[in-house]
Short mmCIF file of C-alpha atoms in Angstrom, two decimals:
data_model
loop_
_atom_site.label_atom_id
_atom_site.label_comp_id
_atom_site.label_asym_id
_atom_site.label_seq_id
_atom_site.Cartn_x
_atom_site.Cartn_y
_atom_site.Cartn_z
CA MET A 1 0.00 0.00 0.00
CA LYS A 2 1.33 3.45 -0.89
CA LYS A 3 2.12 5.83 1.94
CA GLN A 4 -0.55 8.30 0.86
CA SER A 5 -3.25 5.61 0.78
CA LEU A 6 -2.13 4.37 4.16
CA THR A 7 -2.41 7.87 5.56
CA TYR A 8 -5.96 8.29 4.24
CA LEU A 9 -6.96 4.91 5.60
CA LEU A 10 -5.54 5.62 9.02
CA THR A 11 -7.11 9.08 9.06
CA GLY A 12 -10.46 7.45 8.46
CA ILE A 13 -9.92 5.06 11.33
CA ILE A 14 -8.90 7.85 13.68
CA VAL A 15 -11.90 9.99 12.72
CA LEU A 16 -14.19 7.07 13.34
CA SER A 17 -12.51 6.40 16.66
CA SER A 18 -12.80 9.99 17.80
CA TYR A 19 -16.56 9.83 17.25
CA THR A 20 -16.78 6.60 19.19
CA VAL A 21 -14.86 8.02 22.10
CA SER A 22 -17.05 11.12 22.15
CA ALA A 23 -19.72 8.93 23.69
CA GLN A 24 -17.64 9.13 26.85
CA ASP A 25 -18.46 12.80 27.18
CA SER A 26 -21.28 11.48 29.33
CA VAL A 27 -18.84 9.95 31.84
CA LEU A 28 -18.58 11.97 35.05
CA ALA A 29 -15.40 13.97 35.59
CA SER A 30 -13.12 13.04 38.45
CA ALA A 31 -13.61 15.07 41.68
CA ASN A 32 -10.56 17.17 40.71
CA GLY A 33 -12.13 18.09 37.37
CA ILE A 34 -10.16 15.73 35.14
CA LYS A 35 -12.15 14.08 32.34
CA VAL A 36 -11.49 10.75 30.64
CA PRO A 37 -8.98 11.67 27.90
CA VAL A 38 -10.45 11.58 24.41
CA GLY A 39 -9.18 8.73 22.26
CA TYR A 40 -7.17 6.96 24.95
CA LYS A 41 -8.05 3.58 23.46
CA ASN A 42 -6.03 4.55 20.38
CA TRP A 43 -2.91 5.40 22.32
CA ARG A 44 0.30 3.50 21.79
CA VAL A 45 1.49 0.93 24.34
CA ILE A 46 4.36 2.05 26.58
CA GLY A 47 4.47 -1.02 28.78
CA VAL A 48 2.60 -3.78 30.57
CA SER A 49 2.77 -5.05 34.13
CA HIS A 50 1.48 -7.74 36.44
CA ARG A 51 0.96 -7.05 40.13
CA THR A 52 0.66 -9.92 42.55
CA ASP A 53 -0.23 -7.74 45.55
CA ASN A 54 -3.61 -6.91 44.06
CA ASN A 55 -3.71 -9.55 41.32
CA SER A 56 -4.05 -7.29 38.33
CA LEU A 57 -2.73 -6.98 34.81
CA ARG A 58 -2.04 -3.59 33.25
CA ALA A 59 -1.47 -2.04 29.86
CA ILE A 60 0.28 1.32 30.10
CA VAL A 61 -0.46 3.65 27.19
CA GLY A 62 0.53 7.24 26.38
CA ASN A 63 -0.77 10.19 24.38
CA SER A 64 1.27 11.57 21.47
CA ILE A 65 3.25 13.96 23.70
CA ALA A 66 4.21 11.11 26.01
CA ILE A 67 5.11 8.80 23.13
CA ASN A 68 7.29 11.47 21.57
CA ALA A 69 9.00 11.93 24.94
CA VAL A 70 9.68 8.20 25.12
CA GLN A 71 11.10 8.07 21.61
CA THR A 72 13.41 11.03 22.20
CA GLY A 73 14.42 9.96 25.70
CA ASN A 74 12.89 13.11 27.17
CA THR A 75 11.15 11.71 30.22
CA LYS A 76 13.12 13.25 33.08
CA PRO A 77 10.99 15.23 33.46
CA TRP A 78 8.14 14.30 31.14
CA PRO A 79 7.05 17.33 29.07
CA LYS A 80 3.93 19.34 29.81
CA GLY A 81 0.83 17.73 28.38
CA SER A 82 2.12 14.18 28.66
CA ILE A 83 -0.64 11.80 29.68
CA LEU A 84 0.03 8.25 30.82
CA GLY A 85 -2.87 5.86 31.09
CA LYS A 86 -3.19 2.52 32.87
CA LEU A 87 -5.85 0.05 31.79
CA VAL A 88 -6.20 -2.40 34.67
CA TRP A 89 -7.90 -5.80 34.69
CA HIS A 90 -8.39 -8.36 37.45
CA ASP A 91 -6.29 -11.50 37.01
CA SER A 92 -7.85 -14.49 35.36
CA GLN A 93 -6.34 -17.83 34.41
CA HIS A 94 -6.29 -18.73 30.73
CA PRO A 95 -8.73 -21.65 30.24
CA HIS A 96 -6.34 -23.48 27.90
CA TRP A 97 -2.93 -22.47 29.22
CA ASP A 98 -2.48 -23.03 32.94
CA GLU A 99 0.63 -20.87 33.27
CA ALA A 100 -0.92 -17.83 31.59
CA THR A 101 -2.58 -15.00 33.51
CA VAL A 102 -4.93 -13.00 31.30
CA PRO A 103 -7.40 -10.14 31.80
CA GLY A 104 -10.60 -10.89 33.66
CA ASN A 105 -13.09 -8.09 34.29
CA LEU A 106 -11.96 -4.50 34.04
CA SER A 107 -10.86 -3.15 37.40
CA HIS A 108 -10.33 0.49 36.46
CA ILE A 109 -8.65 2.92 34.11
CA GLU A 110 -6.40 5.67 35.48
CA PHE A 111 -4.42 8.57 34.09
CA MET A 112 -1.70 10.97 35.15
CA ILE A 113 -1.43 14.32 33.34
CA LYS A 114 1.74 16.41 33.42
CA ASP A 115 1.34 20.12 34.25
CA SER A 116 3.91 21.36 36.74
CA VAL A 117 1.97 24.55 37.48
CA LYS A 118 -1.59 23.29 37.61
CA TYR A 119 -0.71 20.16 39.58
CA ASN A 120 2.19 21.54 41.58
CA ALA A 121 0.74 20.24 44.85
CA THR A 122 0.99 16.63 43.65
CA GLY A 123 4.42 16.58 42.07
CA GLY A 124 3.42 18.16 38.77
CA TRP A 125 0.98 15.41 37.83
CA GLY A 126 -2.82 15.44 37.94
CA TYR A 127 -4.30 12.07 38.81
CA ALA A 128 -7.67 10.52 37.98
CA ARG A 129 -9.22 7.08 38.04
CA TRP A 130 -12.51 5.58 36.90
CA LYS A 131 -13.76 2.24 38.19
CA GLY A 132 -15.28 -0.62 36.23
CA MET A 133 -17.10 -0.65 32.94
CA LYS A 134 -19.42 2.09 34.17
CA LEU A 135 -16.40 4.36 34.68
CA THR A 136 -17.39 5.53 38.14
CA PRO A 137 -15.02 8.31 39.26
CA TYR A 138 -12.74 7.26 42.13
CA GLY A 139 -12.59 9.52 45.20
CA LYS A 140 -15.24 11.44 47.13
CA ASN A 141 -13.50 14.77 46.80
CA ALA A 142 -10.42 16.24 45.14
CA SER A 143 -8.15 15.17 47.99
CA PHE A 144 -8.12 11.59 46.63
CA ALA A 145 -5.18 12.68 44.50
CA ASN A 146 -3.03 12.82 47.64
CA GLU A 147 -3.48 9.08 47.95
CA CYS A 148 -2.13 8.66 44.41
CA PHE A 149 0.70 11.10 45.02
CA ASN A 150 1.77 9.47 48.28
CA CYS A 151 2.21 6.18 46.48
CA HIS A 152 4.06 7.75 43.56
CA LYS A 153 6.56 9.41 45.91
CA ALA A 154 8.41 6.08 45.87
CA VAL A 155 9.53 6.97 42.35
CA GLU A 156 10.22 10.69 42.86
CA ASN A 157 13.58 10.27 41.13
CA ASN A 158 11.76 9.02 38.05
CA ASP A 159 9.51 12.10 37.88
CA TYR A 160 6.95 10.17 39.96
CA VAL A 161 6.38 7.64 37.18
CA PHE A 162 6.54 3.90 37.91
CA THR A 163 6.59 2.87 34.26
CA LYS A 164 9.88 2.40 32.45
CA PRO A 165 9.00 2.38 28.74
CA ALA A 166 9.34 -1.13 27.36
CA GLU A 167 11.96 -1.90 24.72
CA LEU A 168 10.58 -1.98 21.18
CA PRO A 169 12.46 -2.11 17.85
CA MET B 1 -10.03 20.90 21.01
CA LYS B 2 -12.42 20.83 18.07
CA LYS B 3 -12.89 17.56 16.28
CA GLN B 4 -11.40 18.89 13.04
CA SER B 5 -8.26 20.10 14.78
CA LEU B 6 -7.98 16.79 16.55
CA THR B 7 -8.21 14.99 13.23
CA TYR B 8 -5.44 17.09 11.69
CA LEU B 9 -3.26 16.57 14.74
CA LEU B 10 -3.75 12.84 14.72
CA THR B 11 -3.17 12.68 10.98
CA GLY B 12 0.16 14.35 11.52
CA ILE B 13 1.09 11.85 14.16
CA ILE B 14 0.13 8.92 11.99
CA VAL B 15 2.08 10.26 9.01
CA LEU B 16 5.11 10.69 11.21
CA SER B 17 4.66 7.18 12.57
CA SER B 18 4.38 5.63 9.13
CA TYR B 19 7.74 7.13 8.19
CA THR B 20 9.29 5.80 11.37
CA VAL B 21 8.00 2.32 10.72
CA SER B 22 9.26 2.35 7.14
CA ALA B 23 12.73 1.91 8.56
CA GLN B 24 11.72 -1.69 9.19
CA ASP B 25 11.59 -2.37 5.47
CA SER B 26 15.18 -3.48 6.00
CA VAL B 27 14.13 -6.26 8.39
CA LEU B 28 14.35 -9.73 6.87
CA ALA B 29 11.10 -11.46 6.00
CA SER B 30 10.16 -14.62 7.85
CA ALA B 31 11.05 -17.90 6.08
CA ASN B 32 7.41 -18.20 4.93
CA GLY B 33 7.57 -14.77 3.29
CA ILE B 34 5.72 -12.76 5.93
CA LYS B 35 7.09 -9.28 6.62
CA VAL B 36 6.86 -7.26 9.81
CA PRO B 37 3.47 -5.51 9.46
CA VAL B 38 3.78 -1.77 8.80
CA GLY B 39 2.69 0.42 11.68
CA TYR B 40 2.17 -2.35 14.23
CA LYS B 41 3.42 -0.10 17.02
CA ASN B 42 0.37 2.10 16.46
CA TRP B 43 -2.12 -0.75 16.77
CA ARG B 44 -4.69 -0.75 19.52
CA VAL B 45 -4.30 -3.02 22.53
CA ILE B 46 -6.53 -6.10 22.58
CA GLY B 47 -5.11 -7.66 25.72
CA VAL B 48 -2.12 -8.37 27.92
CA SER B 49 -0.82 -11.55 29.50
CA HIS B 50 1.79 -12.91 31.85
CA ARG B 51 3.24 -16.39 31.38
CA THR B 52 5.02 -18.10 34.22
CA ASP B 53 6.16 -21.10 32.15
CA ASN B 54 8.57 -18.93 30.18
CA ASN B 55 8.53 -15.82 32.42
CA SER B 56 7.30 -13.31 29.89
CA LEU B 57 4.92 -10.38 29.68
CA ARG B 58 2.91 -9.70 26.55
CA ALA B 59 0.92 -6.93 24.95
CA ILE B 60 -1.50 -8.22 22.32
CA VAL B 61 -2.36 -5.69 19.63
CA GLY B 62 -4.48 -5.82 16.48
CA ASN B 63 -4.71 -4.12 13.09
CA SER B 64 -7.85 -2.16 12.16
CA ILE B 65 -9.60 -5.22 10.71
CA ALA B 66 -9.00 -7.16 13.92
CA ILE B 67 -10.09 -4.25 16.12
CA ASN B 68 -13.29 -3.85 14.12
CA ALA B 69 -13.92 -7.59 14.52
CA VAL B 70 -13.47 -7.28 18.28
CA GLN B 71 -15.84 -4.31 18.53
CA THR B 72 -18.54 -6.01 16.48
CA GLY B 73 -18.11 -9.41 18.13
CA ASN B 74 -17.09 -10.94 14.81
CA THR B 75 -14.18 -13.13 15.88
CA LYS B 76 -15.49 -16.65 15.28
CA PRO B 77 -13.98 -16.79 12.79
CA TRP B 78 -11.85 -13.66 12.58
CA PRO B 79 -12.31 -11.93 9.19
CA LYS B 80 -9.76 -12.18 6.37
CA GLY B 81 -6.94 -9.68 6.82
CA SER B 82 -7.07 -9.65 10.61
CA ILE B 83 -3.60 -9.46 12.09
CA LEU B 84 -2.91 -10.09 15.76
CA GLY B 85 0.46 -9.11 17.17
CA LYS B 86 2.19 -10.12 20.36
CA LEU B 87 4.95 -7.94 21.79
CA VAL B 88 6.82 -10.13 24.26
CA TRP B 89 9.28 -9.10 26.97
CA HIS B 90 11.26 -11.12 29.48
CA ASP B 91 10.07 -10.71 33.07
CA SER B 92 11.78 -8.19 35.27
CA GLN B 93 11.00 -7.09 38.81
CA HIS B 94 10.08 -3.46 39.34
CA PRO B 95 12.92 -1.83 41.31
CA HIS B 96 10.50 0.08 43.55
CA TRP B 97 7.53 -2.28 43.77
CA ASP B 98 8.42 -5.82 44.78
CA GLU B 99 5.11 -7.34 43.72
CA ALA B 100 5.18 -5.88 40.22
CA THR B 101 6.53 -7.76 37.21
CA VAL B 102 7.46 -5.40 34.39
CA PRO B 103 9.09 -5.72 30.96
CA GLY B 104 12.80 -6.48 30.85
CA ASN B 105 14.51 -6.92 27.50
CA LEU B 106 12.44 -7.62 24.41
CA SER B 107 12.11 -11.35 23.78
CA HIS B 108 10.35 -11.23 20.41
CA ILE B 109 7.44 -9.93 18.43
CA GLU B 110 5.09 -12.30 16.64
CA PHE B 111 2.07 -12.04 14.38
CA MET B 112 -0.73 -14.20 13.03
CA ILE B 113 -2.42 -13.16 9.80
CA LYS B 114 -5.85 -14.47 8.79
CA ASP B 115 -6.24 -15.81 5.26
CA SER B 116 -8.14 -19.08 5.09
CA VAL B 117 -7.01 -19.84 1.54
CA LYS B 118 -3.38 -18.76 1.66
CA TYR B 119 -2.73 -20.31 5.05
CA ASN B 120 -5.12 -23.24 4.82
CA ALA B 121 -2.44 -25.73 5.91
CA THR B 122 -2.07 -23.99 9.30
CA GLY B 123 -5.68 -23.41 10.26
CA GLY B 124 -6.20 -20.30 8.14
CA TRP B 125 -3.53 -18.26 9.90
CA GLY B 126 -0.05 -17.34 8.73
CA TYR B 127 2.48 -17.17 11.53
CA ALA B 128 5.71 -15.21 11.88
CA ARG B 129 8.08 -14.22 14.67
CA TRP B 130 11.13 -11.99 14.96
CA LYS B 131 13.55 -12.28 17.86
CA GLY B 132 15.10 -9.50 19.92
CA MET B 133 15.76 -5.88 19.08
CA LYS B 134 17.51 -6.93 15.87
CA LEU B 135 14.31 -8.64 14.72
CA THR B 136 15.98 -11.85 13.61
CA PRO B 137 13.41 -14.04 11.81
CA TYR B 138 12.50 -17.17 13.75
CA GLY B 139 12.71 -20.51 11.96
CA LYS B 140 15.21 -21.99 9.52
CA ASN B 141 12.60 -22.74 6.86
CA ALA B 142 8.90 -22.27 6.26
CA SER B 143 8.00 -25.38 8.25
CA PHE B 144 8.52 -23.46 11.50
CA ALA B 145 4.88 -22.43 11.20
CA ASN B 146 3.87 -25.99 12.02
CA GLU B 147 5.37 -25.50 15.45
CA CYS B 148 3.14 -22.43 15.95
CA PHE B 149 0.11 -24.22 14.56
CA ASN B 150 0.58 -27.30 16.73
CA CYS B 151 0.49 -25.14 19.83
CA HIS B 152 -2.52 -23.13 18.64
CA LYS B 153 -4.52 -26.32 18.04
CA ALA B 154 -5.32 -26.18 21.78
CA VAL B 155 -7.69 -23.31 20.96
CA GLU B 156 -9.13 -24.66 17.70
CA ASN B 157 -12.63 -23.84 18.97
CA ASN B 158 -11.60 -20.21 19.32
CA ASP B 159 -10.42 -19.99 15.69
CA TYR B 160 -6.93 -20.94 16.91
CA VAL B 161 -6.59 -17.71 18.88
CA PHE B 162 -5.50 -17.76 22.53
CA THR B 163 -6.39 -14.13 23.20
CA LYS B 164 -9.83 -13.23 24.49
CA PRO B 165 -10.17 -9.47 23.91
CA ALA B 166 -9.96 -7.63 27.21
CA GLU B 167 -12.97 -5.69 28.49
CA LEU B 168 -12.77 -1.95 27.82
CA PRO B 169 -15.48 0.72 28.24
#
C-alpha cells in the first residue's frame, strides 16, 4: 500500500474512533475536574505489568506527547501535556494455558497528566481514576489525589512515574 | 479541542509514525515470506498476558480489521486480513515495587495473519516471529509455522486464537 493511501486509511480510522470516544463525554469527571482523555483507546502501548499484591494486569499507554518523549528519551521530566494511562484488569487464568494470567473483568482505568503549574501540589501530575465498565469516578472529593501522590513518591527520582517504557524495535 | 483540529493533529502523528515504521523495510522477512506488518506499534491493545512457564509479559495488539472484529463481536472466525500481534518481553522485577513484574529486554514480536485460503495448511492463519531488538526471523525454513500451529490447536474452537479481547469501556 502506498504511503498516501495508508495515511488516508488511518485518518479514516482515527476519525471514526474519535466519534466513538465522544460517547464518553457522558462519563462523570473526576472530583478534581479531570475528564477521561479523548481517544485513549487509540494510544500506543508504553508497557505492561502484572501485580501480585492486588492480582491485576495492566497495559500502560501514552498520548502523542508522552510517546514522543519516550522516543526522544525526554522523560526526566516528562514534558507538559504528557498523559500516561493505565488500563487495569483483574487477574484471570487462561482456560487453555495453565501458566498464563490473562485479563478478567476490568478493574479500572487511570491517568496521570503532566502540568507542573496546575498540579504543583501533587508533584506536577494530575491524577484521575474511573472504576469498572461504568467508569465511576474514584474519590469522594479532590483530595483523593493525595493518595495517588503518596504512592508515587516512591519513584520521585523518576519524575513520579513507575513505568519504564518497554523496549521496542 | 475541536474535532477537526484533533483529526489534523492525529493525521500528523500517523504520518510521522508511518515514516518511522518504514525503517523496518530493512528487516528480513520470515522464512514463509511474511514481513513485519507496517505500523504495528500504532495498533490498539486487545489484551495483555503474563506467562510463568517462560517468564514473559505480553501486549496483544491488532490491526484495524482485527479491532473492528473485536468491537462487532465478529471473531469466530476472525475476518480475512485480521492481524494479531504479540509484543513479548522477558520478566523483570520493578525496582520500587516488589510485587510488580514489568518488561525487561524484548524477547520477540510475533504475528498471526488471517487468510483461510493462503494459510489453509495452518488453520487459516499465517504465523511469523522476529527475535530480539535486531528482529531476527524465527525458523530456519517455512516449516517453523507448524510449530506455531501445533500449539494453537489447543484453541481450535476459538479460531486458533489464545487471546480473548480484554474488556474496555
